[in-house]
């Protein structure tokens, strides 16, 4: 299905004057499934690199959970899931590079993928720091919710735990939505274009805002993948995280406009 080019829409994001906003295309509801199928194709074309990055993605949440088991603080699990979703876009740079190389008809390599982060280094690291600040802020909020939890309540009694679970989940969900808006396309924009962090973030914000329904579906697919990964004891992440990473690159290519047609050697 062909995408429709939108007239340059005016909204609070494009008129803010904070940074330049790169125009986006109007997406179709079925596009997220198309991105997944393209991601799956990349996964089969680069199985070794997929496995390499997949193992890293599986090792990080395993390590978080191992720390939880050491400290015995089970209420850290929800913040840990959100932390993982915050760090995810930053770590995915290598995966985007694999898809980009395949698109150009090149053979992707680990060395090339690891260098990807240096392509727009200052802004890439700025993005990483932004995610880290958000993650630390979320952990502070989570620890405040935990501090408000009275010690005399039985942690095994769901009725007594429910108000804290509801509050924690609601704040976590809101936080995750904000981060999704800010980071949906930021990393691939920074990788492919020599733009500043403000432009990349505002462009991502604008693209998600103007394509709420397809992007909600895409966000739900990512969130479901994270849940499946946790439910399978992180083994699922070995395949699911690279798949989401590859698909995100295709989502970016589909969504954010270029002034000239891309010409790959």
PDB file of C-alpha atoms in Angstrom:
ATOM      1  CA  UNK A   1       0.000   0.000   0.000  1.00  0.00           C
ATOM      2  CA  UNK A   2       1.472   3.339  -0.946  1.00  0.00           C
ATOM      3  CA  UNK A   3       2.025   5.956   1.693  1.00  0.00           C
ATOM      4  CA  UNK A   4       0.467   9.366   1.381  1.00  0.00           C
ATOM      5  CA  UNK A   5       2.664  12.397   1.665  1.00  0.00           C
ATOM      6  CA  UNK A   6       1.173  14.834   4.117  1.00  0.00           C
ATOM      7  CA  UNK A   7       1.091  18.535   3.606  1.00  0.00           C
ATOM      8  CA  UNK A   8       3.497  19.957   6.146  1.00  0.00           C
ATOM      9  CA  UNK A   9       1.108  19.920   9.139  1.00  0.00           C
ATOM     10  CA  UNK A  10       1.251  22.628  11.740  1.00  0.00           C
ATOM     11  CA  UNK A  11       0.975  21.554  15.358  1.00  0.00           C
ATOM     12  CA  UNK A  12       2.533  22.384  18.713  1.00  0.00           C
ATOM     13  CA  UNK A  13       5.520  20.142  17.894  1.00  0.00           C
ATOM     14  CA  UNK A  14       6.377  21.625  14.477  1.00  0.00           C
ATOM     15  CA  UNK A  15       5.678  25.199  15.642  1.00  0.00           C
ATOM     16  CA  UNK A  16       7.597  24.890  18.920  1.00  0.00           C
ATOM     17  CA  UNK A  17      10.810  26.315  17.471  1.00  0.00           C
ATOM     18  CA  UNK A  18      12.820  23.957  19.718  1.00  0.00           C
ATOM     19  CA  UNK A  19      14.406  22.213  16.738  1.00  0.00           C
ATOM     20  CA  UNK A  20      13.861  21.427  13.084  1.00  0.00           C
ATOM     21  CA  UNK A  21      11.233  18.732  12.479  1.00  0.00           C
ATOM     22  CA  UNK A  22      11.841  16.397   9.520  1.00  0.00           C
ATOM     23  CA  UNK A  23       8.506  15.659   7.789  1.00  0.00           C
ATOM     24  CA  UNK A  24       6.983  12.183   8.073  1.00  0.00           C
ATOM     25  CA  UNK A  25       4.686  10.075   5.908  1.00  0.00           C
ATOM     26  CA  UNK A  26       1.188   8.945   6.769  1.00  0.00           C
ATOM     27  CA  UNK A  27       1.302   5.287   7.785  1.00  0.00           C
ATOM     28  CA  UNK A  28      -1.253   2.531   7.254  1.00  0.00           C
ATOM     29  CA  UNK A  29      -2.583   0.362  10.073  1.00  0.00           C
ATOM     30  CA  UNK A  30      -1.001  -2.765   8.539  1.00  0.00           C
ATOM     31  CA  UNK A  31       2.497  -1.260   8.274  1.00  0.00           C
ATOM     32  CA  UNK A  32       3.797  -2.613  11.636  1.00  0.00           C
ATOM     33  CA  UNK A  33       3.226  -6.193  10.385  1.00  0.00           C
ATOM     34  CA  UNK A  34       5.089  -5.348   7.161  1.00  0.00           C
ATOM     35  CA  UNK A  35       8.040  -4.045   9.237  1.00  0.00           C
ATOM     36  CA  UNK A  36       8.044  -7.309  11.216  1.00  0.00           C
ATOM     37  CA  UNK A  37       8.149  -9.403   8.031  1.00  0.00           C
ATOM     38  CA  UNK A  38      11.058  -7.303   6.671  1.00  0.00           C
ATOM     39  CA  UNK A  39      12.801  -7.667  10.053  1.00  0.00           C
ATOM     40  CA  UNK A  40      12.318 -11.440   9.893  1.00  0.00           C
ATOM     41  CA  UNK A  41      13.913 -11.494   6.435  1.00  0.00           C
ATOM     42  CA  UNK A  42      16.979  -9.640   7.811  1.00  0.00           C
ATOM     43  CA  UNK A  43      17.123 -12.042  10.754  1.00  0.00           C
ATOM     44  CA  UNK A  44      17.451 -15.031   8.404  1.00  0.00           C
ATOM     45  CA  UNK A  45      19.972 -13.198   6.207  1.00  0.00           C
ATOM     46  CA  UNK A  46      22.294 -12.398   9.146  1.00  0.00           C
ATOM     47  CA  UNK A  47      21.813 -15.272  11.648  1.00  0.00           C
ATOM     48  CA  UNK A  48      25.245 -15.037  13.340  1.00  0.00           C
ATOM     49  CA  UNK A  49      25.000 -11.294  14.056  1.00  0.00           C
ATOM     50  CA  UNK A  50      21.374 -11.775  15.147  1.00  0.00           C
ATOM     51  CA  UNK A  51      22.479 -14.396  17.660  1.00  0.00           C
ATOM     52  CA  UNK A  52      25.382 -12.219  18.904  1.00  0.00           C
ATOM     53  CA  UNK A  53      23.177  -9.189  19.620  1.00  0.00           C
ATOM     54  CA  UNK A  54      20.328 -11.401  20.837  1.00  0.00           C
ATOM     55  CA  UNK A  55      22.548 -12.979  23.521  1.00  0.00           C
ATOM     56  CA  UNK A  56      23.560  -9.491  24.754  1.00  0.00           C
ATOM     57  CA  UNK A  57      19.911  -8.445  24.903  1.00  0.00           C
ATOM     58  CA  UNK A  58      19.075 -11.605  26.865  1.00  0.00           C
ATOM     59  CA  UNK A  59      22.064 -11.232  29.232  1.00  0.00           C
ATOM     60  CA  UNK A  60      21.146  -7.708  30.412  1.00  0.00           C
ATOM     61  CA  UNK A  61      17.688  -8.501  31.859  1.00  0.00           C
ATOM     62  CA  UNK A  62      19.070 -11.778  33.245  1.00  0.00           C
ATOM     63  CA  UNK A  63      21.716  -9.751  35.096  1.00  0.00           C
ATOM     64  CA  UNK A  64      19.055  -7.279  36.378  1.00  0.00           C
ATOM     65  CA  UNK A  65      16.992 -10.196  37.676  1.00  0.00           C
ATOM     66  CA  UNK A  66      20.065 -11.787  39.224  1.00  0.00           C
ATOM     67  CA  UNK A  67      20.651  -8.543  41.157  1.00  0.00           C
ATOM     68  CA  UNK A  68      16.981  -8.575  42.238  1.00  0.00           C
ATOM     69  CA  UNK A  69      17.431 -12.140  43.506  1.00  0.00           C
ATOM     70  CA  UNK A  70      20.569 -11.075  45.412  1.00  0.00           C
ATOM     71  CA  UNK A  71      18.863  -8.092  47.075  1.00  0.00           C
ATOM     72  CA  UNK A  72      15.539  -9.880  47.561  1.00  0.00           C
ATOM     73  CA  UNK A  73      13.631  -6.734  46.530  1.00  0.00           C
ATOM     74  CA  UNK A  74      10.922  -8.170  44.258  1.00  0.00           C
ATOM     75  CA  UNK A  75       9.236  -4.807  43.639  1.00  0.00           C
ATOM     76  CA  UNK A  76      12.219  -3.770  41.496  1.00  0.00           C
ATOM     77  CA  UNK A  77      11.026  -6.076  38.692  1.00  0.00           C
ATOM     78  CA  UNK A  78       8.581  -3.557  37.171  1.00  0.00           C
ATOM     79  CA  UNK A  79      11.109  -0.686  37.154  1.00  0.00           C
ATOM     80  CA  UNK A  80      13.671  -3.121  35.722  1.00  0.00           C
ATOM     81  CA  UNK A  81      11.350  -3.894  32.786  1.00  0.00           C
ATOM     82  CA  UNK A  82      10.973  -0.176  32.108  1.00  0.00           C
ATOM     83  CA  UNK A  83      14.765   0.336  32.433  1.00  0.00           C
ATOM     84  CA  UNK A  84      15.293  -2.383  29.868  1.00  0.00           C
ATOM     85  CA  UNK A  85      12.867  -0.653  27.505  1.00  0.00           C
ATOM     86  CA  UNK A  86      14.747   2.630  28.061  1.00  0.00           C
ATOM     87  CA  UNK A  87      18.185   1.181  27.298  1.00  0.00           C
ATOM     88  CA  UNK A  88      16.872  -0.859  24.354  1.00  0.00           C
ATOM     89  CA  UNK A  89      16.899   1.847  21.644  1.00  0.00           C
ATOM     90  CA  UNK A  90      20.486   2.777  22.505  1.00  0.00           C
ATOM     91  CA  UNK A  91      21.757  -0.800  22.266  1.00  0.00           C
ATOM     92  CA  UNK A  92      19.858  -1.402  19.043  1.00  0.00           C
ATOM     93  CA  UNK A  93      22.236   0.803  16.977  1.00  0.00           C
ATOM     94  CA  UNK A  94      24.219  -2.261  15.921  1.00  0.00           C
ATOM     95  CA  UNK A  95      21.060  -4.002  14.722  1.00  0.00           C
ATOM     96  CA  UNK A  96      19.996  -0.972  12.666  1.00  0.00           C
ATOM     97  CA  UNK A  97      23.409  -1.036  11.023  1.00  0.00           C
ATOM     98  CA  UNK A  98      22.947  -4.702  10.019  1.00  0.00           C
ATOM     99  CA  UNK A  99      19.612  -3.903   8.312  1.00  0.00           C
ATOM    100  CA  UNK A 100      21.108  -0.816   6.688  1.00  0.00           C
ATOM    101  CA  UNK A 101      24.033  -2.819   5.288  1.00  0.00           C
ATOM    102  CA  UNK A 102      21.680  -5.523   3.946  1.00  0.00           C
ATOM    103  CA  UNK A 103      19.575  -2.800   2.313  1.00  0.00           C
ATOM    104  CA  UNK A 104      22.676  -1.463   0.542  1.00  0.00           C
ATOM    105  CA  UNK A 105      23.489  -4.957  -0.704  1.00  0.00           C
ATOM    106  CA  UNK A 106      26.593  -5.140   1.532  1.00  0.00           C
ATOM    107  CA  UNK A 107      27.568  -8.038   3.758  1.00  0.00           C
ATOM    108  CA  UNK A 108      27.030  -6.847   7.359  1.00  0.00           C
ATOM    109  CA  UNK A 109      29.891  -7.340   9.807  1.00  0.00           C
ATOM    110  CA  UNK A 110      30.221  -7.072  13.580  1.00  0.00           C
ATOM    111  CA  UNK A 111      33.000  -4.481  13.277  1.00  0.00           C
ATOM    112  CA  UNK A 112      30.865  -2.251  11.065  1.00  0.00           C
ATOM    113  CA  UNK A 113      27.885  -2.650  13.408  1.00  0.00           C
ATOM    114  CA  UNK A 114      29.936  -1.732  16.489  1.00  0.00           C
ATOM    115  CA  UNK A 115      31.255   1.383  14.724  1.00  0.00           C
ATOM    116  CA  UNK A 116      27.668   2.482  14.023  1.00  0.00           C
ATOM    117  CA  UNK A 117      27.435   4.339  17.309  1.00  0.00           C
ATOM    118  CA  UNK A 118      30.389   6.559  16.361  1.00  0.00           C
ATOM    119  CA  UNK A 119      28.758   7.857  13.185  1.00  0.00           C
ATOM    120  CA  UNK A 120      27.075  10.770  14.972  1.00  0.00           C
ATOM    121  CA  UNK A 121      28.917  10.229  18.247  1.00  0.00           C
ATOM    122  CA  UNK A 122      28.153  13.399  20.230  1.00  0.00           C
ATOM    123  CA  UNK A 123      24.409  13.215  19.578  1.00  0.00           C
ATOM    124  CA  UNK A 124      24.322   9.401  19.935  1.00  0.00           C
ATOM    125  CA  UNK A 125      25.888   9.675  23.395  1.00  0.00           C
ATOM    126  CA  UNK A 126      23.610  12.621  24.179  1.00  0.00           C
ATOM    127  CA  UNK A 127      20.670  10.352  23.397  1.00  0.00           C
ATOM    128  CA  UNK A 128      22.128   7.634  25.640  1.00  0.00           C
ATOM    129  CA  UNK A 129      22.540  10.133  28.483  1.00  0.00           C
ATOM    130  CA  UNK A 130      18.970  11.369  27.964  1.00  0.00           C
ATOM    131  CA  UNK A 131      17.708   7.781  28.308  1.00  0.00           C
ATOM    132  CA  UNK A 132      19.882   7.233  31.389  1.00  0.00           C
ATOM    133  CA  UNK A 133      18.503  10.395  33.052  1.00  0.00           C
ATOM    134  CA  UNK A 134      14.954   9.214  32.311  1.00  0.00           C
ATOM    135  CA  UNK A 135      15.835   5.768  33.689  1.00  0.00           C
ATOM    136  CA  UNK A 136      17.284   7.207  36.911  1.00  0.00           C
ATOM    137  CA  UNK A 137      14.223   9.461  37.274  1.00  0.00           C
ATOM    138  CA  UNK A 138      11.945   6.423  36.841  1.00  0.00           C
ATOM    139  CA  UNK A 139      13.931   4.455  39.450  1.00  0.00           C
ATOM    140  CA  UNK A 140      13.559   7.362  41.904  1.00  0.00           C
ATOM    141  CA  UNK A 141       9.796   7.421  41.344  1.00  0.00           C
ATOM    142  CA  UNK A 142       9.642   3.625  41.748  1.00  0.00           C
ATOM    143  CA  UNK A 143      11.620   3.763  45.001  1.00  0.00           C
ATOM    144  CA  UNK A 144       9.278   6.504  46.292  1.00  0.00           C
ATOM    145  CA  UNK A 145       6.271   4.264  45.568  1.00  0.00           C
ATOM    146  CA  UNK A 146       8.098   1.455  47.367  1.00  0.00           C
ATOM    147  CA  UNK A 147       8.911   3.750  50.329  1.00  0.00           C
ATOM    148  CA  UNK A 148       5.201   4.599  50.663  1.00  0.00           C
ATOM    149  CA  UNK A 149       4.400   0.890  50.857  1.00  0.00           C
ATOM    150  CA  UNK A 150       3.755   0.190  54.579  1.00  0.00           C
ATOM    151  CA  UNK A 151       6.047  -2.492  55.989  1.00  0.00           C
ATOM    152  CA  UNK A 152       3.254  -4.130  58.010  1.00  0.00           C
ATOM    153  CA  UNK A 153       1.327  -5.174  54.864  1.00  0.00           C
ATOM    154  CA  UNK A 154       1.676  -8.806  53.784  1.00  0.00           C
ATOM    155  CA  UNK A 155       3.601  -8.899  50.467  1.00  0.00           C
ATOM    156  CA  UNK A 156       1.829 -12.170  49.605  1.00  0.00           C
ATOM    157  CA  UNK A 157      -1.625 -10.629  50.030  1.00  0.00           C
ATOM    158  CA  UNK A 158      -2.732  -9.389  46.598  1.00  0.00           C
ATOM    159  CA  UNK A 159      -5.579  -7.245  47.978  1.00  0.00           C
ATOM    160  CA  UNK A 160      -3.163  -5.297  50.164  1.00  0.00           C
ATOM    161  CA  UNK A 161      -0.589  -5.019  47.347  1.00  0.00           C
ATOM    162  CA  UNK A 162      -3.122  -3.983  44.690  1.00  0.00           C
ATOM    163  CA  UNK A 163      -3.159  -0.171  45.275  1.00  0.00           C
ATOM    164  CA  UNK A 164       0.641  -0.060  44.972  1.00  0.00           C
ATOM    165  CA  UNK A 165       0.665  -2.324  41.918  1.00  0.00           C
ATOM    166  CA  UNK A 166      -2.003  -0.168  40.232  1.00  0.00           C
ATOM    167  CA  UNK A 167      -0.169   3.111  40.975  1.00  0.00           C
ATOM    168  CA  UNK A 168       3.210   1.670  39.959  1.00  0.00           C
ATOM    169  CA  UNK A 169       1.824   0.154  36.751  1.00  0.00           C
ATOM    170  CA  UNK A 170      -0.038   3.361  35.792  1.00  0.00           C
ATOM    171  CA  UNK A 171       3.049   5.554  36.316  1.00  0.00           C
ATOM    172  CA  UNK A 172       5.242   2.980  34.536  1.00  0.00           C
ATOM    173  CA  UNK A 173       2.821   2.866  31.581  1.00  0.00           C
ATOM    174  CA  UNK A 174       2.739   6.669  31.306  1.00  0.00           C
ATOM    175  CA  UNK A 175       6.524   6.773  31.485  1.00  0.00           C
ATOM    176  CA  UNK A 176       6.876   4.081  28.818  1.00  0.00           C
ATOM    177  CA  UNK A 177       4.519   5.986  26.450  1.00  0.00           C
ATOM    178  CA  UNK A 178       6.545   9.211  26.906  1.00  0.00           C
ATOM    179  CA  UNK A 179       9.807   7.360  26.198  1.00  0.00           C
ATOM    180  CA  UNK A 180       8.245   5.663  23.150  1.00  0.00           C
ATOM    181  CA  UNK A 181       7.291   9.074  21.704  1.00  0.00           C
ATOM    182  CA  UNK A 182      10.780  10.458  22.373  1.00  0.00           C
ATOM    183  CA  UNK A 183      12.765   7.473  21.119  1.00  0.00           C
ATOM    184  CA  UNK A 184      10.689   5.627  18.465  1.00  0.00           C
ATOM    185  CA  UNK A 185      12.811   6.936  15.559  1.00  0.00           C
ATOM    186  CA  UNK A 186      15.512   9.004  17.301  1.00  0.00           C
ATOM    187  CA  UNK A 187      18.333   6.473  17.103  1.00  0.00           C
ATOM    188  CA  UNK A 188      17.981   5.558  13.405  1.00  0.00           C
ATOM    189  CA  UNK A 189      17.643   9.268  12.496  1.00  0.00           C
ATOM    190  CA  UNK A 190      20.914  10.026  14.327  1.00  0.00           C
ATOM    191  CA  UNK A 191      22.597   7.080  12.630  1.00  0.00           C
ATOM    192  CA  UNK A 192      21.663   7.926   9.066  1.00  0.00           C
ATOM    193  CA  UNK A 193      21.639  11.722   9.155  1.00  0.00           C
ATOM    194  CA  UNK A 194      24.048  14.304  10.496  1.00  0.00           C
ATOM    195  CA  UNK A 195      21.425  16.053  12.609  1.00  0.00           C
ATOM    196  CA  UNK A 196      21.403  17.206  16.232  1.00  0.00           C
ATOM    197  CA  UNK A 197      19.662  15.377  19.062  1.00  0.00           C
ATOM    198  CA  UNK A 198      16.881  17.993  19.329  1.00  0.00           C
ATOM    199  CA  UNK A 199      15.931  17.553  15.665  1.00  0.00           C
ATOM    200  CA  UNK A 200      15.917  13.736  15.973  1.00  0.00           C
ATOM    201  CA  UNK A 201      13.784  13.738  19.161  1.00  0.00           C
ATOM    202  CA  UNK A 202      11.279  16.314  17.843  1.00  0.00           C
ATOM    203  CA  UNK A 203      11.011  14.413  14.529  1.00  0.00           C
ATOM    204  CA  UNK A 204      10.303  11.173  16.412  1.00  0.00           C
ATOM    205  CA  UNK A 205       7.724  12.924  18.610  1.00  0.00           C
ATOM    206  CA  UNK A 206       5.998  14.412  15.558  1.00  0.00           C
ATOM    207  CA  UNK A 207       5.981  11.123  13.590  1.00  0.00           C
ATOM    208  CA  UNK A 208       4.413   9.141  16.460  1.00  0.00           C
ATOM    209  CA  UNK A 209       1.874  11.918  17.164  1.00  0.00           C
ATOM    210  CA  UNK A 210       0.733  12.118  13.512  1.00  0.00           C
ATOM    211  CA  UNK A 211       0.508   8.308  13.168  1.00  0.00           C
ATOM    212  CA  UNK A 212      -1.056   7.441  16.532  1.00  0.00           C
ATOM    213  CA  UNK A 213      -2.935   4.271  15.517  1.00  0.00           C
ATOM    214  CA  UNK A 214      -0.157   2.459  13.549  1.00  0.00           C
ATOM    215  CA  UNK A 215       2.395   3.553  16.162  1.00  0.00           C
ATOM    216  CA  UNK A 216       0.163   2.355  19.020  1.00  0.00           C
ATOM    217  CA  UNK A 217       0.026  -1.045  17.279  1.00  0.00           C
ATOM    218  CA  UNK A 218       3.814  -0.950  16.846  1.00  0.00           C
ATOM    219  CA  UNK A 219       4.302  -0.002  20.514  1.00  0.00           C
ATOM    220  CA  UNK A 220       1.995  -2.869  21.560  1.00  0.00           C
ATOM    221  CA  UNK A 221       4.061  -5.313  19.445  1.00  0.00           C
ATOM    222  CA  UNK A 222       7.281  -4.138  21.142  1.00  0.00           C
ATOM    223  CA  UNK A 223       5.721  -4.327  24.623  1.00  0.00           C
ATOM    224  CA  UNK A 224       4.332  -7.822  23.916  1.00  0.00           C
ATOM    225  CA  UNK A 225       7.804  -8.930  22.737  1.00  0.00           C
ATOM    226  CA  UNK A 226       9.324  -7.665  25.995  1.00  0.00           C
ATOM    227  CA  UNK A 227       6.668  -9.542  28.016  1.00  0.00           C
ATOM    228  CA  UNK A 228       7.279 -12.763  26.024  1.00  0.00           C
ATOM    229  CA  UNK A 229      11.018 -12.324  26.597  1.00  0.00           C
ATOM    230  CA  UNK A 230      10.524 -12.059  30.365  1.00  0.00           C
ATOM    231  CA  UNK A 231       7.992 -14.939  30.382  1.00  0.00           C
ATOM    232  CA  UNK A 232      10.479 -17.252  28.619  1.00  0.00           C
ATOM    233  CA  UNK A 233      13.230 -16.542  31.154  1.00  0.00           C
ATOM    234  CA  UNK A 234      14.880 -14.145  28.663  1.00  0.00           C
ATOM    235  CA  UNK A 235      15.553 -16.874  26.090  1.00  0.00           C
ATOM    236  CA  UNK A 236      12.940 -15.267  23.816  1.00  0.00           C
ATOM    237  CA  UNK A 237      14.999 -12.068  23.728  1.00  0.00           C
ATOM    238  CA  UNK A 238      17.712 -13.829  21.699  1.00  0.00           C
ATOM    239  CA  UNK A 239      15.338 -13.797  18.704  1.00  0.00           C
ATOM    240  CA  UNK A 240      12.744 -11.147  19.587  1.00  0.00           C
ATOM    241  CA  UNK A 241      15.050  -8.194  20.307  1.00  0.00           C
ATOM    242  CA  UNK A 242      17.031  -8.460  17.041  1.00  0.00           C
ATOM    243  CA  UNK A 243      13.722  -8.908  15.188  1.00  0.00           C
ATOM    244  CA  UNK A 244      12.312  -5.709  16.749  1.00  0.00           C
ATOM    245  CA  UNK A 245      15.605  -3.902  16.039  1.00  0.00           C
ATOM    246  CA  UNK A 246      15.621  -4.860  12.355  1.00  0.00           C
ATOM    247  CA  UNK A 247      11.916  -4.023  12.030  1.00  0.00           C
ATOM    248  CA  UNK A 248      12.479  -0.609  13.682  1.00  0.00           C
ATOM    249  CA  UNK A 249      14.974   0.272  10.954  1.00  0.00           C
ATOM    250  CA  UNK A 250      12.364  -0.539   8.294  1.00  0.00           C
ATOM    251  CA  UNK A 251       9.776   1.452  10.282  1.00  0.00           C
ATOM    252  CA  UNK A 252      12.121   4.439  10.183  1.00  0.00           C
ATOM    253  CA  UNK A 253      12.780   4.099   6.420  1.00  0.00           C
ATOM    254  CA  UNK A 254       8.998   3.906   5.881  1.00  0.00           C
ATOM    255  CA  UNK A 255       8.075   6.826   8.131  1.00  0.00           C
ATOM    256  CA  UNK A 256      10.644   9.636   7.998  1.00  0.00           C
ATOM    257  CA  UNK A 257      10.907  11.416   4.666  1.00  0.00           C
ATOM    258  CA  UNK A 258      14.055  12.190   2.694  1.00  0.00           C
ATOM    259  CA  UNK A 259      14.466  15.179   0.377  1.00  0.00           C
ATOM    260  CA  UNK A 260      16.094  12.958  -2.251  1.00  0.00           C
ATOM    261  CA  UNK A 261      15.577   9.295  -3.060  1.00  0.00           C
ATOM    262  CA  UNK A 262      18.134   7.079  -1.269  1.00  0.00           C
ATOM    263  CA  UNK A 263      20.752   5.750  -3.664  1.00  0.00           C
ATOM    264  CA  UNK A 264      22.679   2.762  -2.328  1.00  0.00           C
ATOM    265  CA  UNK A 265      25.886   1.651  -3.962  1.00  0.00           C
TER     266      UNK A 265
END
